[in-house]
């Protein structure tokens, strides 16, 4: 087994634990490279099937290429897709000029909470990785969320020997993170090995490419000439620029991202 | 291009400088992201404090505010040699569960000790936990050498102290390295300030540890996670923990004890179907025969099966809010199996400070102990020393994982041989003489009086005394006694836990046959294991109208040892007899025997009368 085999095997193990132990399971699909690779891993775990619905939280500000890709792949892969949107906040004119963190909370966190409440999900699979950002580096694979979806990072459950927290009081839910142990370059190497489709926005055009995808107003492309997967891998092996450098909401304050996550952001 | 990768956890007492040391490693190996040092500097300035490397790992606001690591962080580091996953584990006692979370997944541990403060409470506790977690590659970093003027003498003192503590718990650190995280000495290059030190610098030491290979050469173990039927295929899914699995192999599911041949290994989006899978792989297979098996079964080859038992000894660490106590029930999670267990005994609570046993039967949060766990059904398990993957478990209290432990079968038998049924195609004859008709003729029912108790409690003495008196009264009665049975029926059995269990199994079956033939059977065996006595009771259930009466001949160890009719206790104390009940092997007293006879307090006649009275009440047919 090589490095990617080991990562893949661990993710499959996590998927199978979640599917066995959690009754109302769903997976967040952000259309980004990570959640595409994660969807692929689910099909590995379940022998070609995705035995739970996927949820996409549509802020309405996503880059249009992402929505086009989403609808195409959902059809091709036969996914049961639920699109969530905080229509109330949008009708009231919510956008990033009200404050990036405020906007993220309303359109993403609250949008997600509404879908979870409506569908009664007790387990939400999310494609976060430890190497993305400091608070995510402290996450658990099975991470409990309180009744208001809040993350109690001060008192996380012990997690060892692949025995995950799967018992929880009613009204709370679990976030499951099957690719927590992967890095950005691991994901790209896996995309290369397995030939996983990704949105074109990741590939450089006119000297710029998106390294991390989000809403159009808060996501900017980085300087890059990497126009295919091979070149992206070569670029990442060399870079010292953090992955989320182009994500504006993280930079609002020292603990902006932590506050977002404590409230229930992915 | 595959690079070696290795995961390393930093543990040790709070404030001994783990996070700082890690921050320095990232900086000195040139692996910090652009702008990170500036961001940390800005964070420190906002707080009006000097530059703090620890802020690299302490990502949570509360951690930065309190200057203490709360939860384990995982960060990747690439050196020229290989890729590392660096795990920073909190050193504060309050966050021991987070330390365990961080350390359990690591292949190598660095125990960080402040040169100035020396070995402290968490240095010892963490050292002890590393052993329980099964981490064998250990380096000690004696940090803050700048505070002791880089003195060789102080280094020698601290190194000696930690080395001798670790030696007492069977842990041998591979390297002991003097460093200064603050000043960046001896981390990636040799320190001129410590020219007296000849060993490798810290990163060199870490580079020298080789990555652990998955346990491909051990016997096959796969914990069954699930059985899928998404399409026409019925796929058994799980991860191979150790060993190898080949298409065509006959696999054994334990504790179901069912066997079947593997028809194919299934996978999705792989170019060629696999014919062999090995340790570490998450797999799915189809069987040639449709057998029933569900999550929790342990898959092996029939030649090297796991232990089957309903009781085992465990070395545990406890993280629960409520203390662990004898008599309490928890949910045992063992590989993918889940079942309720009760703490039968807390044998030893260990003070990790000086390793002395404590006088208590409660294990408080963050404590370590040796306990005995019992379930009400048989499950499959391995001893930790034979298979560290399948010989460990967690306990769940309410909604929370509250502790973990490793399995030992010391003093307890593998019950596989006893419960395995090899005879098939059997059809029993229908008896024409019923127990009722025998009872009518005899004037009493048949049944089993199962005497249990320590050696020297008086089982044999009372058994023959009761037999004699009953016989005179016209009862059909017979005594099965330990030494007599071992001369013939059980002459091929020794005194290992497995043989003792088989000895009792046979006696139980013979007693049931005698009882069915109308006899009152009195057995006189120590029969120390509860599960064996329960099985003997079960043997009588195969017949209608045969009762089993457990009679506890109770006398304390001291009394029995004073009597010592066969001189066995003396020999056991000398070590001539191994696994002697009460001395070096457990005696599990009955929980609710049908009759309790305290032979330590009453004399033989009184005891005999008590038993006779009981028999007359329960066995004699009342005149119609």
PDB file of N, CA, C and O in Angstrom, chain A residues 9-10 13 16-17 20-21 40 44 46-47 49 134 137-138 140 155-156 158-168 181 183 194 240 254-255 258, chain B residues 32-34 46-47 57 60-61 63-64 71 74 76 97-98 101 104 225-226 228 231 239 268-269 280 282-283 295 321 331 333 335 338 399-400:
ATOM      1  N   UNK A   9      -8.008   4.087   2.272  1.00  0.00           N
ATOM      2  CA  UNK A   9      -8.540   3.034   3.130  1.00  0.00           C
ATOM      3  C   UNK A   9      -9.132   3.609   4.420  1.00  0.00           C
ATOM      4  O   UNK A   9     -10.198   3.192   4.867  1.00  0.00           O
ATOM      5  N   UNK A  10      -8.429   4.585   4.985  1.00  0.00           N
ATOM      6  CA  UNK A  10      -8.923   5.201   6.218  1.00  0.00           C
ATOM      7  C   UNK A  10     -10.243   5.936   5.972  1.00  0.00           C
ATOM      8  O   UNK A  10     -11.181   5.837   6.766  1.00  0.00           O
ATOM      9  N   UNK A  13     -13.025   3.484   5.655  1.00  0.00           N
ATOM     10  CA  UNK A  13     -13.391   2.971   6.979  1.00  0.00           C
ATOM     11  C   UNK A  13     -14.337   3.941   7.685  1.00  0.00           C
ATOM     12  O   UNK A  13     -15.348   3.546   8.268  1.00  0.00           O
ATOM     13  N   UNK A  16     -17.842   3.965   6.181  1.00  0.00           N
ATOM     14  CA  UNK A  16     -18.620   2.769   6.534  1.00  0.00           C
ATOM     15  C   UNK A  16     -19.081   2.812   7.986  1.00  0.00           C
ATOM     16  O   UNK A  16     -20.171   2.355   8.318  1.00  0.00           O
ATOM     17  N   UNK A  17     -18.242   3.363   8.881  1.00  0.00           N
ATOM     18  CA  UNK A  17     -18.663   3.524  10.270  1.00  0.00           C
ATOM     19  C   UNK A  17     -19.865   4.463  10.344  1.00  0.00           C
ATOM     20  O   UNK A  17     -20.842   4.200  11.024  1.00  0.00           O
ATOM     21  N   UNK A  20     -23.071   2.918   8.990  1.00  0.00           N
ATOM     22  CA  UNK A  20     -23.636   1.900   9.872  1.00  0.00           C
ATOM     23  C   UNK A  20     -24.253   2.506  11.128  1.00  0.00           C
ATOM     24  O   UNK A  20     -25.297   2.056  11.601  1.00  0.00           O
ATOM     25  N   UNK A  21     -23.588   3.524  11.698  1.00  0.00           N
ATOM     26  CA  UNK A  21     -23.971   3.982  13.032  1.00  0.00           C
ATOM     27  C   UNK A  21     -24.986   5.129  13.026  1.00  0.00           C
ATOM     28  O   UNK A  21     -25.600   5.394  14.047  1.00  0.00           O
ATOM     29  N   UNK A  40     -16.170  10.680  -4.429  1.00  0.00           N
ATOM     30  CA  UNK A  40     -15.519   9.538  -5.085  1.00  0.00           C
ATOM     31  C   UNK A  40     -15.198   8.450  -4.070  1.00  0.00           C
ATOM     32  O   UNK A  40     -15.418   7.263  -4.308  1.00  0.00           O
ATOM     33  N   UNK A  44     -16.264   4.509  -3.571  1.00  0.00           N
ATOM     34  CA  UNK A  44     -15.313   3.418  -3.293  1.00  0.00           C
ATOM     35  C   UNK A  44     -15.817   2.596  -2.104  1.00  0.00           C
ATOM     36  O   UNK A  44     -15.787   1.365  -2.120  1.00  0.00           O
ATOM     37  N   UNK A  46     -18.811   2.238  -0.938  1.00  0.00           N
ATOM     38  CA  UNK A  46     -20.089   1.549  -1.121  1.00  0.00           C
ATOM     39  C   UNK A  46     -20.209   0.925  -2.511  1.00  0.00           C
ATOM     40  O   UNK A  46     -21.295   0.796  -3.052  1.00  0.00           O
ATOM     41  N   UNK A  47     -19.070   0.603  -3.083  1.00  0.00           N
ATOM     42  CA  UNK A  47     -19.010  -0.194  -4.311  1.00  0.00           C
ATOM     43  C   UNK A  47     -19.818   0.429  -5.453  1.00  0.00           C
ATOM     44  O   UNK A  47     -20.622  -0.232  -6.103  1.00  0.00           O
ATOM     45  N   UNK A  49     -21.965   2.998  -5.218  1.00  0.00           N
ATOM     46  CA  UNK A  49     -23.209   3.658  -4.822  1.00  0.00           C
ATOM     47  C   UNK A  49     -22.945   4.828  -3.875  1.00  0.00           C
ATOM     48  O   UNK A  49     -21.926   4.864  -3.207  1.00  0.00           O
ATOM     49  N   UNK A 134      -6.006  26.429  11.217  1.00  0.00           N
ATOM     50  CA  UNK A 134      -5.710  26.060  12.598  1.00  0.00           C
ATOM     51  C   UNK A 134      -6.817  25.360  13.357  1.00  0.00           C
ATOM     52  O   UNK A 134      -6.589  24.327  13.982  1.00  0.00           O
ATOM     53  N   UNK A 137      -7.427  21.941  12.290  1.00  0.00           N
ATOM     54  CA  UNK A 137      -6.360  20.991  12.645  1.00  0.00           C
ATOM     55  C   UNK A 137      -6.640  20.353  13.997  1.00  0.00           C
ATOM     56  O   UNK A 137      -6.037  19.362  14.367  1.00  0.00           O
ATOM     57  N   UNK A 138      -7.577  20.924  14.756  1.00  0.00           N
ATOM     58  CA  UNK A 138      -7.898  20.375  16.086  1.00  0.00           C
ATOM     59  C   UNK A 138      -9.177  19.555  16.058  1.00  0.00           C
ATOM     60  O   UNK A 138      -9.693  19.161  17.104  1.00  0.00           O
ATOM     61  N   UNK A 140     -12.123  16.630  15.353  1.00  0.00           N
ATOM     62  CA  UNK A 140     -12.275  15.191  15.456  1.00  0.00           C
ATOM     63  C   UNK A 140     -12.844  14.668  14.143  1.00  0.00           C
ATOM     64  O   UNK A 140     -13.471  15.425  13.396  1.00  0.00           O
ATOM     65  N   UNK A 155     -14.191  21.233  24.789  1.00  0.00           N
ATOM     66  CA  UNK A 155     -14.418  19.935  25.408  1.00  0.00           C
ATOM     67  C   UNK A 155     -14.798  18.913  24.337  1.00  0.00           C
ATOM     68  O   UNK A 155     -15.927  18.452  24.274  1.00  0.00           O
ATOM     69  N   UNK A 156     -13.857  18.582  23.501  1.00  0.00           N
ATOM     70  CA  UNK A 156     -14.125  17.606  22.453  1.00  0.00           C
ATOM     71  C   UNK A 156     -13.964  16.189  23.000  1.00  0.00           C
ATOM     72  O   UNK A 156     -13.199  15.957  23.928  1.00  0.00           O
ATOM     73  N   UNK A 158     -12.820  12.307  23.458  1.00  0.00           N
ATOM     74  CA  UNK A 158     -11.607  11.577  23.086  1.00  0.00           C
ATOM     75  C   UNK A 158     -11.891  10.765  21.822  1.00  0.00           C
ATOM     76  O   UNK A 158     -13.021  10.339  21.599  1.00  0.00           O
ATOM     77  N   UNK A 159     -10.870  10.560  21.010  1.00  0.00           N
ATOM     78  CA  UNK A 159     -11.045   9.790  19.773  1.00  0.00           C
ATOM     79  C   UNK A 159      -9.736   9.065  19.498  1.00  0.00           C
ATOM     80  O   UNK A 159      -8.723   9.695  19.243  1.00  0.00           O
ATOM     81  N   UNK A 160      -9.755   7.739  19.629  1.00  0.00           N
ATOM     82  CA  UNK A 160      -8.518   6.979  19.430  1.00  0.00           C
ATOM     83  C   UNK A 160      -8.840   5.568  18.977  1.00  0.00           C
ATOM     84  O   UNK A 160      -9.955   5.087  19.154  1.00  0.00           O
ATOM     85  N   UNK A 161      -7.866   4.921  18.380  1.00  0.00           N
ATOM     86  CA  UNK A 161      -7.976   3.536  17.923  1.00  0.00           C
ATOM     87  C   UNK A 161      -9.154   3.350  16.956  1.00  0.00           C
ATOM     88  O   UNK A 161      -9.771   2.282  16.899  1.00  0.00           O
ATOM     89  N   UNK A 162      -9.491   4.403  16.216  1.00  0.00           N
ATOM     90  CA  UNK A 162     -10.622   4.352  15.288  1.00  0.00           C
ATOM     91  C   UNK A 162     -11.939   3.987  15.950  1.00  0.00           C
ATOM     92  O   UNK A 162     -12.831   3.407  15.315  1.00  0.00           O
ATOM     93  N   UNK A 163     -12.059   4.308  17.226  1.00  0.00           N
ATOM     94  CA  UNK A 163     -13.354   4.196  17.901  1.00  0.00           C
ATOM     95  C   UNK A 163     -13.907   5.611  17.966  1.00  0.00           C
ATOM     96  O   UNK A 163     -13.352   6.466  18.639  1.00  0.00           O
ATOM     97  N   UNK A 164     -14.992   5.837  17.233  1.00  0.00           N
ATOM     98  CA  UNK A 164     -15.502   7.200  17.100  1.00  0.00           C
ATOM     99  C   UNK A 164     -16.725   7.421  17.980  1.00  0.00           C
ATOM    100  O   UNK A 164     -17.430   6.478  18.314  1.00  0.00           O
ATOM    101  N   UNK A 165     -16.952   8.669  18.302  1.00  0.00           N
ATOM    102  CA  UNK A 165     -18.152   8.988  19.069  1.00  0.00           C
ATOM    103  C   UNK A 165     -19.361   8.847  18.156  1.00  0.00           C
ATOM    104  O   UNK A 165     -19.478   9.560  17.167  1.00  0.00           O
ATOM    105  N   UNK A 166     -20.233   7.905  18.484  1.00  0.00           N
ATOM    106  CA  UNK A 166     -21.419   7.716  17.650  1.00  0.00           C
ATOM    107  C   UNK A 166     -22.694   7.754  18.484  1.00  0.00           C
ATOM    108  O   UNK A 166     -23.778   7.617  17.944  1.00  0.00           O
ATOM    109  N   UNK A 167     -22.551   7.910  19.802  1.00  0.00           N
ATOM    110  CA  UNK A 167     -23.740   8.034  20.648  1.00  0.00           C
ATOM    111  C   UNK A 167     -23.942   9.500  20.989  1.00  0.00           C
ATOM    112  O   UNK A 167     -22.994  10.183  21.345  1.00  0.00           O
ATOM    113  N   UNK A 168     -25.176   9.948  20.890  1.00  0.00           N
ATOM    114  CA  UNK A 168     -25.403  11.369  21.175  1.00  0.00           C
ATOM    115  C   UNK A 168     -26.827  11.592  21.654  1.00  0.00           C
ATOM    116  O   UNK A 168     -27.737  10.846  21.309  1.00  0.00           O
ATOM    117  N   UNK A 181      -7.660  13.813   7.441  1.00  0.00           N
ATOM    118  CA  UNK A 181      -6.235  13.498   7.496  1.00  0.00           C
ATOM    119  C   UNK A 181      -5.523  13.706   6.153  1.00  0.00           C
ATOM    120  O   UNK A 181      -4.348  13.414   6.051  1.00  0.00           O
ATOM    121  N   UNK A 183      -4.066  16.041   2.876  1.00  0.00           N
ATOM    122  CA  UNK A 183      -3.585  17.395   2.633  1.00  0.00           C
ATOM    123  C   UNK A 183      -4.035  17.825   1.240  1.00  0.00           C
ATOM    124  O   UNK A 183      -4.522  17.010   0.448  1.00  0.00           O
ATOM    125  N   UNK A 194      -7.116   8.881  -9.869  1.00  0.00           N
ATOM    126  CA  UNK A 194      -8.444   8.312 -10.113  1.00  0.00           C
ATOM    127  C   UNK A 194      -9.170   8.989 -11.267  1.00  0.00           C
ATOM    128  O   UNK A 194     -10.264   8.565 -11.630  1.00  0.00           O
ATOM    129  N   UNK A 240       4.655  28.128  -0.533  1.00  0.00           N
ATOM    130  CA  UNK A 240       4.521  28.374   0.901  1.00  0.00           C
ATOM    131  C   UNK A 240       3.368  29.334   1.160  1.00  0.00           C
ATOM    132  O   UNK A 240       3.220  29.877   2.231  1.00  0.00           O
ATOM    133  N   UNK A 254      -8.488  37.986  13.840  1.00  0.00           N
ATOM    134  CA  UNK A 254      -7.599  36.892  14.216  1.00  0.00           C
ATOM    135  C   UNK A 254      -8.367  35.583  14.395  1.00  0.00           C
ATOM    136  O   UNK A 254      -7.919  34.523  14.004  1.00  0.00           O
ATOM    137  N   UNK A 255      -9.574  35.687  14.970  1.00  0.00           N
ATOM    138  CA  UNK A 255     -10.323  34.466  15.240  1.00  0.00           C
ATOM    139  C   UNK A 255     -11.603  34.384  14.411  1.00  0.00           C
ATOM    140  O   UNK A 255     -12.567  33.736  14.805  1.00  0.00           O
ATOM    141  N   UNK A 258     -12.517  30.845  13.491  1.00  0.00           N
ATOM    142  CA  UNK A 258     -12.901  30.078  14.688  1.00  0.00           C
ATOM    143  C   UNK A 258     -14.327  30.429  15.101  1.00  0.00           C
ATOM    144  O   UNK A 258     -15.131  29.543  15.399  1.00  0.00           O
TER     145      UNK A 258
ATOM    146  N   UNK B  32       7.623  26.976   7.358  1.00  0.00           N
ATOM    147  CA  UNK B  32       6.464  27.790   7.728  1.00  0.00           C
ATOM    148  C   UNK B  32       5.878  28.472   6.499  1.00  0.00           C
ATOM    149  O   UNK B  32       6.610  28.922   5.628  1.00  0.00           O
ATOM    150  N   UNK B  33       4.545  28.539   6.411  1.00  0.00           N
ATOM    151  CA  UNK B  33       3.938  29.248   5.283  1.00  0.00           C
ATOM    152  C   UNK B  33       4.336  30.725   5.301  1.00  0.00           C
ATOM    153  O   UNK B  33       4.595  31.293   6.362  1.00  0.00           O
ATOM    154  N   UNK B  34       4.368  31.309   4.117  1.00  0.00           N
ATOM    155  CA  UNK B  34       4.683  32.717   3.989  1.00  0.00           C
ATOM    156  C   UNK B  34       3.771  33.553   4.886  1.00  0.00           C
ATOM    157  O   UNK B  34       2.565  33.330   4.921  1.00  0.00           O
ATOM    158  N   UNK B  46      -0.264  42.425  19.729  1.00  0.00           N
ATOM    159  CA  UNK B  46      -1.599  42.829  20.171  1.00  0.00           C
ATOM    160  C   UNK B  46      -1.814  42.473  21.631  1.00  0.00           C
ATOM    161  O   UNK B  46      -2.522  43.140  22.358  1.00  0.00           O
ATOM    162  N   UNK B  47      -1.198  41.388  22.058  1.00  0.00           N
ATOM    163  CA  UNK B  47      -1.366  40.946  23.443  1.00  0.00           C
ATOM    164  C   UNK B  47      -0.279  41.519  24.354  1.00  0.00           C
ATOM    165  O   UNK B  47      -0.254  41.210  25.541  1.00  0.00           O
ATOM    166  N   UNK B  57       0.864  26.429  16.767  1.00  0.00           N
ATOM    167  CA  UNK B  57       0.023  25.260  17.004  1.00  0.00           C
ATOM    168  C   UNK B  57      -1.236  25.621  17.777  1.00  0.00           C
ATOM    169  O   UNK B  57      -2.269  24.994  17.614  1.00  0.00           O
ATOM    170  N   UNK B  60      -6.538  27.972  18.673  1.00  0.00           N
ATOM    171  CA  UNK B  60      -7.789  28.420  19.266  1.00  0.00           C
ATOM    172  C   UNK B  60      -7.551  29.682  20.081  1.00  0.00           C
ATOM    173  O   UNK B  60      -6.537  29.812  20.763  1.00  0.00           O
ATOM    174  N   UNK B  61      -8.530  30.596  20.032  1.00  0.00           N
ATOM    175  CA  UNK B  61      -8.418  31.864  20.749  1.00  0.00           C
ATOM    176  C   UNK B  61      -8.168  31.626  22.241  1.00  0.00           C
ATOM    177  O   UNK B  61      -7.324  32.270  22.847  1.00  0.00           O
ATOM    178  N   UNK B  63      -6.728  29.197  23.614  1.00  0.00           N
ATOM    179  CA  UNK B  63      -5.373  28.703  23.830  1.00  0.00           C
ATOM    180  C   UNK B  63      -4.383  29.864  23.846  1.00  0.00           C
ATOM    181  O   UNK B  63      -3.469  29.918  24.660  1.00  0.00           O
ATOM    182  N   UNK B  64      -4.599  30.803  22.917  1.00  0.00           N
ATOM    183  CA  UNK B  64      -3.685  31.949  22.870  1.00  0.00           C
ATOM    184  C   UNK B  64      -3.875  32.837  24.088  1.00  0.00           C
ATOM    185  O   UNK B  64      -2.922  33.331  24.666  1.00  0.00           O
ATOM    186  N   UNK B  71      -6.263  21.510  22.882  1.00  0.00           N
ATOM    187  CA  UNK B  71      -6.522  20.300  22.111  1.00  0.00           C
ATOM    188  C   UNK B  71      -5.354  19.993  21.180  1.00  0.00           C
ATOM    189  O   UNK B  71      -4.572  20.852  20.820  1.00  0.00           O
ATOM    190  N   UNK B  74      -2.777  18.853  14.538  1.00  0.00           N
ATOM    191  CA  UNK B  74      -2.051  18.028  13.579  1.00  0.00           C
ATOM    192  C   UNK B  74      -1.519  18.928  12.474  1.00  0.00           C
ATOM    193  O   UNK B  74      -2.294  19.621  11.837  1.00  0.00           O
ATOM    194  N   UNK B  76       1.337  19.103   9.081  1.00  0.00           N
ATOM    195  CA  UNK B  76       2.266  18.367   8.211  1.00  0.00           C
ATOM    196  C   UNK B  76       3.604  19.084   8.134  1.00  0.00           C
ATOM    197  O   UNK B  76       3.653  20.309   8.095  1.00  0.00           O
ATOM    198  N   UNK B  97      -7.624  13.585  27.929  1.00  0.00           N
ATOM    199  CA  UNK B  97      -8.342  12.906  26.838  1.00  0.00           C
ATOM    200  C   UNK B  97      -7.874  13.420  25.483  1.00  0.00           C
ATOM    201  O   UNK B  97      -7.846  12.668  24.514  1.00  0.00           O
ATOM    202  N   UNK B  98      -7.491  14.685  25.428  1.00  0.00           N
ATOM    203  CA  UNK B  98      -6.989  15.231  24.170  1.00  0.00           C
ATOM    204  C   UNK B  98      -5.569  14.748  23.892  1.00  0.00           C
ATOM    205  O   UNK B  98      -5.174  14.562  22.748  1.00  0.00           O
ATOM    206  N   UNK B 101      -6.053  11.332  22.522  1.00  0.00           N
ATOM    207  CA  UNK B 101      -6.533  11.459  21.148  1.00  0.00           C
ATOM    208  C   UNK B 101      -5.378  11.738  20.196  1.00  0.00           C
ATOM    209  O   UNK B 101      -5.283  11.140  19.126  1.00  0.00           O
ATOM    210  N   UNK B 104      -2.584   8.542  20.357  1.00  0.00           N
ATOM    211  CA  UNK B 104      -2.957   7.177  19.981  1.00  0.00           C
ATOM    212  C   UNK B 104      -2.643   6.866  18.526  1.00  0.00           C
ATOM    213  O   UNK B 104      -2.371   5.726  18.181  1.00  0.00           O
ATOM    214  N   UNK B 225     -17.480  -4.749   9.405  1.00  0.00           N
ATOM    215  CA  UNK B 225     -18.121  -3.451   9.647  1.00  0.00           C
ATOM    216  C   UNK B 225     -19.591  -3.467   9.265  1.00  0.00           C
ATOM    217  O   UNK B 225     -20.422  -2.854   9.907  1.00  0.00           O
ATOM    218  N   UNK B 226     -19.873  -4.161   8.166  1.00  0.00           N
ATOM    219  CA  UNK B 226     -21.232  -4.099   7.643  1.00  0.00           C
ATOM    220  C   UNK B 226     -21.393  -5.167   6.567  1.00  0.00           C
ATOM    221  O   UNK B 226     -20.406  -5.686   6.056  1.00  0.00           O
ATOM    222  N   UNK B 228     -23.422  -5.383   2.940  1.00  0.00           N
ATOM    223  CA  UNK B 228     -24.174  -4.529   2.014  1.00  0.00           C
ATOM    224  C   UNK B 228     -24.922  -5.352   0.980  1.00  0.00           C
ATOM    225  O   UNK B 228     -24.444  -6.386   0.522  1.00  0.00           O
ATOM    226  N   UNK B 231     -26.890  -3.956  -4.537  1.00  0.00           N
ATOM    227  CA  UNK B 231     -27.298  -4.526  -5.828  1.00  0.00           C
ATOM    228  C   UNK B 231     -27.390  -6.040  -5.664  1.00  0.00           C
ATOM    229  O   UNK B 231     -27.665  -6.521  -4.565  1.00  0.00           O
ATOM    230  N   UNK B 239     -12.150  -3.738   7.376  1.00  0.00           N
ATOM    231  CA  UNK B 239     -10.731  -3.447   7.123  1.00  0.00           C
ATOM    232  C   UNK B 239      -9.887  -4.599   7.650  1.00  0.00           C
ATOM    233  O   UNK B 239     -10.122  -5.094   8.755  1.00  0.00           O
ATOM    234  N   UNK B 268     -14.568  -0.891  -6.457  1.00  0.00           N
ATOM    235  CA  UNK B 268     -15.130  -0.033  -7.497  1.00  0.00           C
ATOM    236  C   UNK B 268     -14.016   0.809  -8.117  1.00  0.00           C
ATOM    237  O   UNK B 268     -13.141   1.297  -7.394  1.00  0.00           O
ATOM    238  N   UNK B 269     -14.057   0.954  -9.432  1.00  0.00           N
ATOM    239  CA  UNK B 269     -13.070   1.750 -10.171  1.00  0.00           C
ATOM    240  C   UNK B 269     -11.636   1.273  -9.954  1.00  0.00           C
ATOM    241  O   UNK B 269     -10.725   2.066  -9.742  1.00  0.00           O
ATOM    242  N   UNK B 280      -4.327  -3.276   6.584  1.00  0.00           N
ATOM    243  CA  UNK B 280      -4.500  -1.856   6.313  1.00  0.00           C
ATOM    244  C   UNK B 280      -5.536  -1.562   5.253  1.00  0.00           C
ATOM    245  O   UNK B 280      -6.039  -0.446   5.157  1.00  0.00           O
ATOM    246  N   UNK B 282      -9.093  -1.482   3.354  1.00  0.00           N
ATOM    247  CA  UNK B 282     -10.539  -1.596   3.530  1.00  0.00           C
ATOM    248  C   UNK B 282     -11.063  -2.397   2.352  1.00  0.00           C
ATOM    249  O   UNK B 282     -10.877  -2.001   1.204  1.00  0.00           O
ATOM    250  N   UNK B 283     -11.699  -3.518   2.627  1.00  0.00           N
ATOM    251  CA  UNK B 283     -12.086  -4.424   1.550  1.00  0.00           C
ATOM    252  C   UNK B 283     -13.565  -4.793   1.636  1.00  0.00           C
ATOM    253  O   UNK B 283     -14.274  -4.438   2.580  1.00  0.00           O
ATOM    254  N   UNK B 295     -22.324  -7.216  11.658  1.00  0.00           N
ATOM    255  CA  UNK B 295     -21.297  -6.349  12.211  1.00  0.00           C
ATOM    256  C   UNK B 295     -20.858  -6.838  13.591  1.00  0.00           C
ATOM    257  O   UNK B 295     -21.686  -7.215  14.411  1.00  0.00           O
ATOM    258  N   UNK B 321     -16.158  11.283  33.176  1.00  0.00           N
ATOM    259  CA  UNK B 321     -16.470  12.277  34.212  1.00  0.00           C
ATOM    260  C   UNK B 321     -16.764  11.573  35.538  1.00  0.00           C
ATOM    261  O   UNK B 321     -16.362  12.024  36.589  1.00  0.00           O
ATOM    262  N   UNK B 331     -20.777   0.129  28.028  1.00  0.00           N
ATOM    263  CA  UNK B 331     -20.833  -0.509  26.709  1.00  0.00           C
ATOM    264  C   UNK B 331     -19.399  -0.745  26.247  1.00  0.00           C
ATOM    265  O   UNK B 331     -18.599   0.186  26.193  1.00  0.00           O
ATOM    266  N   UNK B 333     -16.781  -1.535  23.412  1.00  0.00           N
ATOM    267  CA  UNK B 333     -16.599  -1.511  21.961  1.00  0.00           C
ATOM    268  C   UNK B 333     -15.232  -2.098  21.667  1.00  0.00           C
ATOM    269  O   UNK B 333     -14.203  -1.552  22.027  1.00  0.00           O
ATOM    270  N   UNK B 335     -13.112  -3.657  18.597  1.00  0.00           N
ATOM    271  CA  UNK B 335     -13.138  -3.632  17.139  1.00  0.00           C
ATOM    272  C   UNK B 335     -14.513  -3.108  16.709  1.00  0.00           C
ATOM    273  O   UNK B 335     -14.890  -2.038  17.154  1.00  0.00           O
ATOM    274  N   UNK B 338     -20.053  -4.481  19.759  1.00  0.00           N
ATOM    275  CA  UNK B 338     -20.518  -3.671  20.884  1.00  0.00           C
ATOM    276  C   UNK B 338     -21.353  -4.552  21.781  1.00  0.00           C
ATOM    277  O   UNK B 338     -22.244  -5.247  21.299  1.00  0.00           O
ATOM    278  N   UNK B 399     -23.358   8.534  26.702  1.00  0.00           N
ATOM    279  CA  UNK B 399     -23.098   8.903  25.303  1.00  0.00           C
ATOM    280  C   UNK B 399     -21.601   8.994  24.991  1.00  0.00           C
ATOM    281  O   UNK B 399     -21.218   9.235  23.855  1.00  0.00           O
ATOM    282  N   UNK B 400     -20.767   8.858  26.022  1.00  0.00           N
ATOM    283  CA  UNK B 400     -19.357   9.230  25.841  1.00  0.00           C
ATOM    284  C   UNK B 400     -18.382   8.066  25.934  1.00  0.00           C
ATOM    285  O   UNK B 400     -18.534   7.187  26.776  1.00  0.00           O
TER     286      UNK B 400
END
